[in-house]
């Protein structure tokens, strides 16, 4: 495996893919940014700005653009930055292009519906010759693109792979910690999006700062229980990709998941149209996986029920507040 990672591919030119392309360029890499959308690539070629997904941010000069996945075949590592539910499709297409042993780093936060597979499990199935890895943590694309200080975790089965990738992609403003707890990192990113919708509901309903803090703490207890049941390490769940990302995403309408929750809480019928809210797609599979292992996740369950239209927001809040008294655990 090349350890220098001179050339980095980024599959997916949404907000996060574009920000990561610039971050990798800032770290001194040559970057190829791929999108399926020819018109979007042509517009970015002309303006050097991704107006659709990350307006106001100029692409670094070492970022080249492509609509051909074949152009990623010469990359030393590829970041897969499409939504969780699209990751299998793009990883499968990459399987025809990537040489054996190429690190393929999922940057999506979700669990595949239908299969209940975590993101690196999807990569293993769809692109078996690649080395799966995951990058996740508290990091809004706009913050990373603006060069604001950010810290995330990069995990791979072999810690040496994770460390080499973290070194290649990191810079003073984009710090990467490495880990071999792949499962822990992927669980944190997937679960926090569902809990952020609940936090948004609390915010949108005007339930107050005390309720918001209680929601984060009890939501984190759910994330920990789920993580433990699925083999995550506690120190990962309490780290950047777990607690760190939960706090970020539960705190501001900069988060699309939180913003969706706010609109549900206000019951204003406004759902940020066309905006990706991964938690809305993960909620049902997360709850089903919790059920399969007997993990108690009342907040995630309430979010799932509201999204499915089975209960209203008021009823969901009421049922959470009237749960039987129990020990804190
Ligand atoms: N934005 C952020 O701050 C962060 C996002 N993430 C995660 O990154 C992932 C991507 O999010 P983000 O970039 O924000 O999302 P965006 O909605 O901004 O972009 C999604 C990108 O994926 C492309 N895409 C969607 N479906 C497919 C498909 N089937 N085949 C090929 N390309 C596809 C879209 O292309 P098109 O435009 O043609 O539809 C678009 O370029 C999510 O899992 C998110 O949770 C993680 C950390 C931060
Ligand atoms: O994952 C994120 C920040 O770490 C982005 O959150 P949203 O997808 O909710 O905008």
PDB file of C-alpha atoms in Angstrom, residues 46-249:
ATOM      1  CA  UNK A  46     -15.841  27.320 -15.016  1.00  0.00           C
ATOM      2  CA  UNK A  47     -16.358  29.023 -11.655  1.00  0.00           C
ATOM      3  CA  UNK A  48     -14.129  26.908  -9.337  1.00  0.00           C
ATOM      4  CA  UNK A  49     -17.037  27.061  -6.874  1.00  0.00           C
ATOM      5  CA  UNK A  50     -19.585  24.370  -6.001  1.00  0.00           C
ATOM      6  CA  UNK A  51     -22.550  26.740  -6.049  1.00  0.00           C
ATOM      7  CA  UNK A  52     -25.139  23.992  -5.550  1.00  0.00           C
ATOM      8  CA  UNK A  53     -23.664  22.406  -2.441  1.00  0.00           C
ATOM      9  CA  UNK A  54     -20.965  24.644  -0.941  1.00  0.00           C
ATOM     10  CA  UNK A  55     -21.435  28.205  -2.183  1.00  0.00           C
ATOM     11  CA  UNK A  56     -18.836  30.846  -1.472  1.00  0.00           C
ATOM     12  CA  UNK A  57     -15.906  28.449  -1.246  1.00  0.00           C
ATOM     13  CA  UNK A  58     -13.263  28.458  -3.942  1.00  0.00           C
ATOM     14  CA  UNK A  59     -11.847  25.094  -4.962  1.00  0.00           C
ATOM     15  CA  UNK A  60      -8.130  24.760  -4.281  1.00  0.00           C
ATOM     16  CA  UNK A  61      -5.952  24.797  -7.385  1.00  0.00           C
ATOM     17  CA  UNK A  62      -4.772  21.219  -6.800  1.00  0.00           C
ATOM     18  CA  UNK A  63      -8.352  19.907  -7.006  1.00  0.00           C
ATOM     19  CA  UNK A  64      -9.210  18.593 -10.466  1.00  0.00           C
ATOM     20  CA  UNK A  65     -12.725  17.614 -11.476  1.00  0.00           C
ATOM     21  CA  UNK A  66     -14.088  14.562 -13.219  1.00  0.00           C
ATOM     22  CA  UNK A  67     -17.285  12.775 -14.147  1.00  0.00           C
ATOM     23  CA  UNK A  68     -15.422   9.542 -14.815  1.00  0.00           C
ATOM     24  CA  UNK A  69     -14.878   7.127 -11.948  1.00  0.00           C
ATOM     25  CA  UNK A  70     -11.984   5.767 -13.981  1.00  0.00           C
ATOM     26  CA  UNK A  71     -10.036   8.909 -13.090  1.00  0.00           C
ATOM     27  CA  UNK A  72     -10.006   7.653  -9.485  1.00  0.00           C
ATOM     28  CA  UNK A  73      -8.233   4.431 -10.488  1.00  0.00           C
ATOM     29  CA  UNK A  74      -4.830   6.103 -10.168  1.00  0.00           C
ATOM     30  CA  UNK A  75      -5.554   7.523  -6.717  1.00  0.00           C
ATOM     31  CA  UNK A  76      -3.676   6.200  -3.678  1.00  0.00           C
ATOM     32  CA  UNK A  77      -6.833   6.389  -1.556  1.00  0.00           C
ATOM     33  CA  UNK A  78     -10.445   7.314  -2.234  1.00  0.00           C
ATOM     34  CA  UNK A  79     -12.902   9.103   0.054  1.00  0.00           C
ATOM     35  CA  UNK A  80     -16.486   7.973  -0.570  1.00  0.00           C
ATOM     36  CA  UNK A  81     -18.659  10.987   0.202  1.00  0.00           C
ATOM     37  CA  UNK A  82     -22.168  10.229  -1.002  1.00  0.00           C
ATOM     38  CA  UNK A  83     -25.201   9.655   1.244  1.00  0.00           C
ATOM     39  CA  UNK A  84     -25.240   6.397   3.206  1.00  0.00           C
ATOM     40  CA  UNK A  85     -28.028   4.893   1.107  1.00  0.00           C
ATOM     41  CA  UNK A  86     -26.108   5.622  -2.134  1.00  0.00           C
ATOM     42  CA  UNK A  87     -22.786   4.288  -0.862  1.00  0.00           C
ATOM     43  CA  UNK A  88     -23.271   0.707  -2.063  1.00  0.00           C
ATOM     44  CA  UNK A  89     -24.052   1.826  -5.606  1.00  0.00           C
ATOM     45  CA  UNK A  90     -20.991   4.059  -5.905  1.00  0.00           C
ATOM     46  CA  UNK A  91     -18.695   1.604  -4.095  1.00  0.00           C
ATOM     47  CA  UNK A  92     -19.857  -1.107  -6.483  1.00  0.00           C
ATOM     48  CA  UNK A  93     -19.016   1.090  -9.465  1.00  0.00           C
ATOM     49  CA  UNK A  94     -15.615   1.812  -7.921  1.00  0.00           C
ATOM     50  CA  UNK A  95     -14.954  -1.932  -7.671  1.00  0.00           C
ATOM     51  CA  UNK A  96     -14.331  -1.923 -11.414  1.00  0.00           C
ATOM     52  CA  UNK A  97     -11.707   0.813 -11.038  1.00  0.00           C
ATOM     53  CA  UNK A  98      -9.694   0.493  -7.834  1.00  0.00           C
ATOM     54  CA  UNK A  99      -6.533  -1.619  -7.620  1.00  0.00           C
ATOM     55  CA  UNK A 100      -6.475  -4.179  -4.786  1.00  0.00           C
ATOM     56  CA  UNK A 101      -5.517  -2.707  -1.427  1.00  0.00           C
ATOM     57  CA  UNK A 102      -6.633   0.846  -2.194  1.00  0.00           C
ATOM     58  CA  UNK A 103      -8.018   2.416   0.988  1.00  0.00           C
ATOM     59  CA  UNK A 104     -11.665   3.358   0.488  1.00  0.00           C
ATOM     60  CA  UNK A 105     -12.756   5.726   3.243  1.00  0.00           C
ATOM     61  CA  UNK A 106     -16.474   6.156   3.827  1.00  0.00           C
ATOM     62  CA  UNK A 107     -17.375   9.625   5.075  1.00  0.00           C
ATOM     63  CA  UNK A 108     -21.120   8.954   5.238  1.00  0.00           C
ATOM     64  CA  UNK A 109     -23.070   8.792   8.494  1.00  0.00           C
ATOM     65  CA  UNK A 110     -25.775   6.184   8.385  1.00  0.00           C
ATOM     66  CA  UNK A 111     -26.733   2.513   8.315  1.00  0.00           C
ATOM     67  CA  UNK A 112     -27.903   0.817   5.130  1.00  0.00           C
ATOM     68  CA  UNK A 113     -31.634   0.241   5.083  1.00  0.00           C
ATOM     69  CA  UNK A 114     -32.743  -3.217   4.013  1.00  0.00           C
ATOM     70  CA  UNK A 115     -29.489  -4.899   5.005  1.00  0.00           C
ATOM     71  CA  UNK A 116     -28.878  -3.249   8.426  1.00  0.00           C
ATOM     72  CA  UNK A 117     -25.202  -3.018   7.507  1.00  0.00           C
ATOM     73  CA  UNK A 118     -22.785  -0.413   8.783  1.00  0.00           C
ATOM     74  CA  UNK A 119     -20.957   1.613   6.153  1.00  0.00           C
ATOM     75  CA  UNK A 120     -17.671  -0.319   6.110  1.00  0.00           C
ATOM     76  CA  UNK A 121     -19.617  -3.585   5.881  1.00  0.00           C
ATOM     77  CA  UNK A 122     -21.301  -2.186   2.776  1.00  0.00           C
ATOM     78  CA  UNK A 123     -17.876  -1.317   1.333  1.00  0.00           C
ATOM     79  CA  UNK A 124     -16.604  -4.833   2.043  1.00  0.00           C
ATOM     80  CA  UNK A 125     -19.487  -6.307   0.064  1.00  0.00           C
ATOM     81  CA  UNK A 126     -19.576  -3.795  -2.773  1.00  0.00           C
ATOM     82  CA  UNK A 127     -15.860  -3.210  -3.317  1.00  0.00           C
ATOM     83  CA  UNK A 128     -14.165  -6.261  -1.813  1.00  0.00           C
ATOM     84  CA  UNK A 129     -10.633  -5.528  -3.050  1.00  0.00           C
ATOM     85  CA  UNK A 130     -10.476  -2.163  -1.247  1.00  0.00           C
ATOM     86  CA  UNK A 131      -9.342  -1.556   2.332  1.00  0.00           C
ATOM     87  CA  UNK A 132     -12.391  -0.098   4.100  1.00  0.00           C
ATOM     88  CA  UNK A 133     -11.950   2.829   6.463  1.00  0.00           C
ATOM     89  CA  UNK A 134     -14.147   5.544   7.938  1.00  0.00           C
ATOM     90  CA  UNK A 135     -13.759   9.258   8.623  1.00  0.00           C
ATOM     91  CA  UNK A 136     -16.256  10.794  11.051  1.00  0.00           C
ATOM     92  CA  UNK A 137     -16.526  13.402  13.754  1.00  0.00           C
ATOM     93  CA  UNK A 138     -17.897  16.838  14.599  1.00  0.00           C
ATOM     94  CA  UNK A 139     -17.359  18.774  11.393  1.00  0.00           C
ATOM     95  CA  UNK A 140     -19.695  20.923   9.371  1.00  0.00           C
ATOM     96  CA  UNK A 141     -18.604  21.131   5.743  1.00  0.00           C
ATOM     97  CA  UNK A 142     -18.779  24.929   5.825  1.00  0.00           C
ATOM     98  CA  UNK A 143     -16.510  25.062   8.901  1.00  0.00           C
ATOM     99  CA  UNK A 144     -13.929  22.741   7.342  1.00  0.00           C
ATOM    100  CA  UNK A 145     -14.083  24.627   4.064  1.00  0.00           C
ATOM    101  CA  UNK A 146     -13.550  27.924   5.881  1.00  0.00           C
ATOM    102  CA  UNK A 147     -10.434  26.504   7.525  1.00  0.00           C
ATOM    103  CA  UNK A 148     -11.951  26.743  11.007  1.00  0.00           C
ATOM    104  CA  UNK A 149     -10.319  24.350  13.499  1.00  0.00           C
ATOM    105  CA  UNK A 150     -11.897  20.887  13.304  1.00  0.00           C
ATOM    106  CA  UNK A 151     -10.976  17.473  14.707  1.00  0.00           C
ATOM    107  CA  UNK A 152     -12.317  14.134  13.472  1.00  0.00           C
ATOM    108  CA  UNK A 153     -11.473  10.450  13.732  1.00  0.00           C
ATOM    109  CA  UNK A 154     -10.230   8.178  10.958  1.00  0.00           C
ATOM    110  CA  UNK A 155     -10.554   4.465  11.669  1.00  0.00           C
ATOM    111  CA  UNK A 156      -9.408   1.362   9.804  1.00  0.00           C
ATOM    112  CA  UNK A 157      -8.991  -2.254  10.821  1.00  0.00           C
ATOM    113  CA  UNK A 158      -5.212  -1.825  10.663  1.00  0.00           C
ATOM    114  CA  UNK A 159      -4.274   1.095  12.841  1.00  0.00           C
ATOM    115  CA  UNK A 160      -1.199   1.699  10.639  1.00  0.00           C
ATOM    116  CA  UNK A 161      -3.527   2.352   7.672  1.00  0.00           C
ATOM    117  CA  UNK A 162      -5.612   4.745   9.751  1.00  0.00           C
ATOM    118  CA  UNK A 163      -2.522   6.547  10.980  1.00  0.00           C
ATOM    119  CA  UNK A 164      -1.030   6.906   7.493  1.00  0.00           C
ATOM    120  CA  UNK A 165      -4.293   8.263   6.092  1.00  0.00           C
ATOM    121  CA  UNK A 166      -4.702  10.653   9.028  1.00  0.00           C
ATOM    122  CA  UNK A 167      -1.200  11.967   8.421  1.00  0.00           C
ATOM    123  CA  UNK A 168      -1.871  12.419   4.708  1.00  0.00           C
ATOM    124  CA  UNK A 169      -5.168  14.274   5.124  1.00  0.00           C
ATOM    125  CA  UNK A 170      -4.513  16.308   8.255  1.00  0.00           C
ATOM    126  CA  UNK A 171      -3.434  19.918   8.619  1.00  0.00           C
ATOM    127  CA  UNK A 172      -3.321  22.303  11.581  1.00  0.00           C
ATOM    128  CA  UNK A 173      -6.947  23.309  10.994  1.00  0.00           C
ATOM    129  CA  UNK A 174      -8.160  19.780  10.198  1.00  0.00           C
ATOM    130  CA  UNK A 175      -6.845  17.400  12.843  1.00  0.00           C
ATOM    131  CA  UNK A 176      -7.369  13.690  12.356  1.00  0.00           C
ATOM    132  CA  UNK A 177      -7.084  11.233  15.219  1.00  0.00           C
ATOM    133  CA  UNK A 178      -6.600   7.608  14.213  1.00  0.00           C
ATOM    134  CA  UNK A 179      -8.288   4.515  15.574  1.00  0.00           C
ATOM    135  CA  UNK A 180      -8.848   0.834  14.847  1.00  0.00           C
ATOM    136  CA  UNK A 181     -12.361   0.892  16.325  1.00  0.00           C
ATOM    137  CA  UNK A 182     -14.152   1.072  12.995  1.00  0.00           C
ATOM    138  CA  UNK A 183     -17.463  -0.083  14.462  1.00  0.00           C
ATOM    139  CA  UNK A 184     -17.399   2.519  17.208  1.00  0.00           C
ATOM    140  CA  UNK A 185     -16.801   5.335  14.732  1.00  0.00           C
ATOM    141  CA  UNK A 186     -19.554   4.247  12.362  1.00  0.00           C
ATOM    142  CA  UNK A 187     -22.104   3.793  15.134  1.00  0.00           C
ATOM    143  CA  UNK A 188     -21.513   7.256  16.589  1.00  0.00           C
ATOM    144  CA  UNK A 189     -22.043   9.044  13.270  1.00  0.00           C
ATOM    145  CA  UNK A 190     -25.170   7.073  12.397  1.00  0.00           C
ATOM    146  CA  UNK A 191     -26.901   7.276  15.778  1.00  0.00           C
ATOM    147  CA  UNK A 192     -26.205  10.934  16.518  1.00  0.00           C
ATOM    148  CA  UNK A 193     -28.137  12.046  13.435  1.00  0.00           C
ATOM    149  CA  UNK A 194     -31.327  10.396  14.732  1.00  0.00           C
ATOM    150  CA  UNK A 195     -30.827  11.903  18.182  1.00  0.00           C
ATOM    151  CA  UNK A 196     -30.189  15.332  16.620  1.00  0.00           C
ATOM    152  CA  UNK A 197     -33.687  15.265  15.130  1.00  0.00           C
ATOM    153  CA  UNK A 198     -35.015  14.778  18.669  1.00  0.00           C
ATOM    154  CA  UNK A 199     -32.866  17.671  19.896  1.00  0.00           C
ATOM    155  CA  UNK A 200     -34.264  19.829  17.103  1.00  0.00           C
ATOM    156  CA  UNK A 201     -37.809  18.920  18.149  1.00  0.00           C
ATOM    157  CA  UNK A 202     -36.990  20.065  21.691  1.00  0.00           C
ATOM    158  CA  UNK A 203     -35.571  23.319  20.311  1.00  0.00           C
ATOM    159  CA  UNK A 204     -38.424  23.907  17.879  1.00  0.00           C
ATOM    160  CA  UNK A 205     -41.014  23.232  20.591  1.00  0.00           C
ATOM    161  CA  UNK A 206     -39.336  25.782  22.856  1.00  0.00           C
ATOM    162  CA  UNK A 207     -38.878  23.319  25.711  1.00  0.00           C
ATOM    163  CA  UNK A 208     -35.856  25.190  27.070  1.00  0.00           C
ATOM    164  CA  UNK A 209     -32.134  24.755  27.604  1.00  0.00           C
ATOM    165  CA  UNK A 210     -32.556  22.346  30.524  1.00  0.00           C
ATOM    166  CA  UNK A 211     -34.626  19.976  28.394  1.00  0.00           C
ATOM    167  CA  UNK A 212     -32.067  20.278  25.577  1.00  0.00           C
ATOM    168  CA  UNK A 213     -29.254  19.221  27.924  1.00  0.00           C
ATOM    169  CA  UNK A 214     -31.318  16.349  29.317  1.00  0.00           C
ATOM    170  CA  UNK A 215     -32.065  15.196  25.765  1.00  0.00           C
ATOM    171  CA  UNK A 216     -28.375  15.130  24.843  1.00  0.00           C
ATOM    172  CA  UNK A 217     -27.426  13.236  28.013  1.00  0.00           C
ATOM    173  CA  UNK A 218     -30.212  10.663  27.710  1.00  0.00           C
ATOM    174  CA  UNK A 219     -29.611  10.398  23.968  1.00  0.00           C
ATOM    175  CA  UNK A 220     -25.978   9.700  24.646  1.00  0.00           C
ATOM    176  CA  UNK A 221     -26.999   6.922  27.067  1.00  0.00           C
ATOM    177  CA  UNK A 222     -28.918   5.365  24.150  1.00  0.00           C
ATOM    178  CA  UNK A 223     -25.949   5.718  21.815  1.00  0.00           C
ATOM    179  CA  UNK A 224     -23.714   4.051  24.422  1.00  0.00           C
ATOM    180  CA  UNK A 225     -26.118   1.148  24.937  1.00  0.00           C
ATOM    181  CA  UNK A 226     -26.450   0.586  21.205  1.00  0.00           C
ATOM    182  CA  UNK A 227     -22.690   0.867  20.718  1.00  0.00           C
ATOM    183  CA  UNK A 228     -21.918  -1.612  23.473  1.00  0.00           C
ATOM    184  CA  UNK A 229     -24.410  -4.098  22.003  1.00  0.00           C
ATOM    185  CA  UNK A 230     -22.782  -3.848  18.574  1.00  0.00           C
ATOM    186  CA  UNK A 231     -19.164  -4.104  19.681  1.00  0.00           C
ATOM    187  CA  UNK A 232     -18.016  -0.475  19.901  1.00  0.00           C
ATOM    188  CA  UNK A 233     -15.405   0.597  22.418  1.00  0.00           C
ATOM    189  CA  UNK A 234     -16.538   2.998  25.133  1.00  0.00           C
ATOM    190  CA  UNK A 235     -13.636   5.391  24.545  1.00  0.00           C
ATOM    191  CA  UNK A 236     -14.683   5.765  20.899  1.00  0.00           C
ATOM    192  CA  UNK A 237     -18.293   6.478  21.825  1.00  0.00           C
ATOM    193  CA  UNK A 238     -17.172   9.141  24.311  1.00  0.00           C
ATOM    194  CA  UNK A 239     -14.752  10.586  21.732  1.00  0.00           C
ATOM    195  CA  UNK A 240     -15.009  12.877  18.713  1.00  0.00           C
ATOM    196  CA  UNK A 241     -17.098  10.616  16.504  1.00  0.00           C
ATOM    197  CA  UNK A 242     -19.614   9.803  19.256  1.00  0.00           C
ATOM    198  CA  UNK A 243     -20.200  12.331  22.005  1.00  0.00           C
ATOM    199  CA  UNK A 244     -18.335  15.051  20.121  1.00  0.00           C
ATOM    200  CA  UNK A 245     -20.528  14.810  17.045  1.00  0.00           C
ATOM    201  CA  UNK A 246     -23.682  14.351  19.137  1.00  0.00           C
ATOM    202  CA  UNK A 247     -23.041  17.635  20.950  1.00  0.00           C
ATOM    203  CA  UNK A 248     -22.346  19.489  17.701  1.00  0.00           C
ATOM    204  CA  UNK A 249     -25.314  18.147  15.799  1.00  0.00           C
TER     205      UNK A 249
END
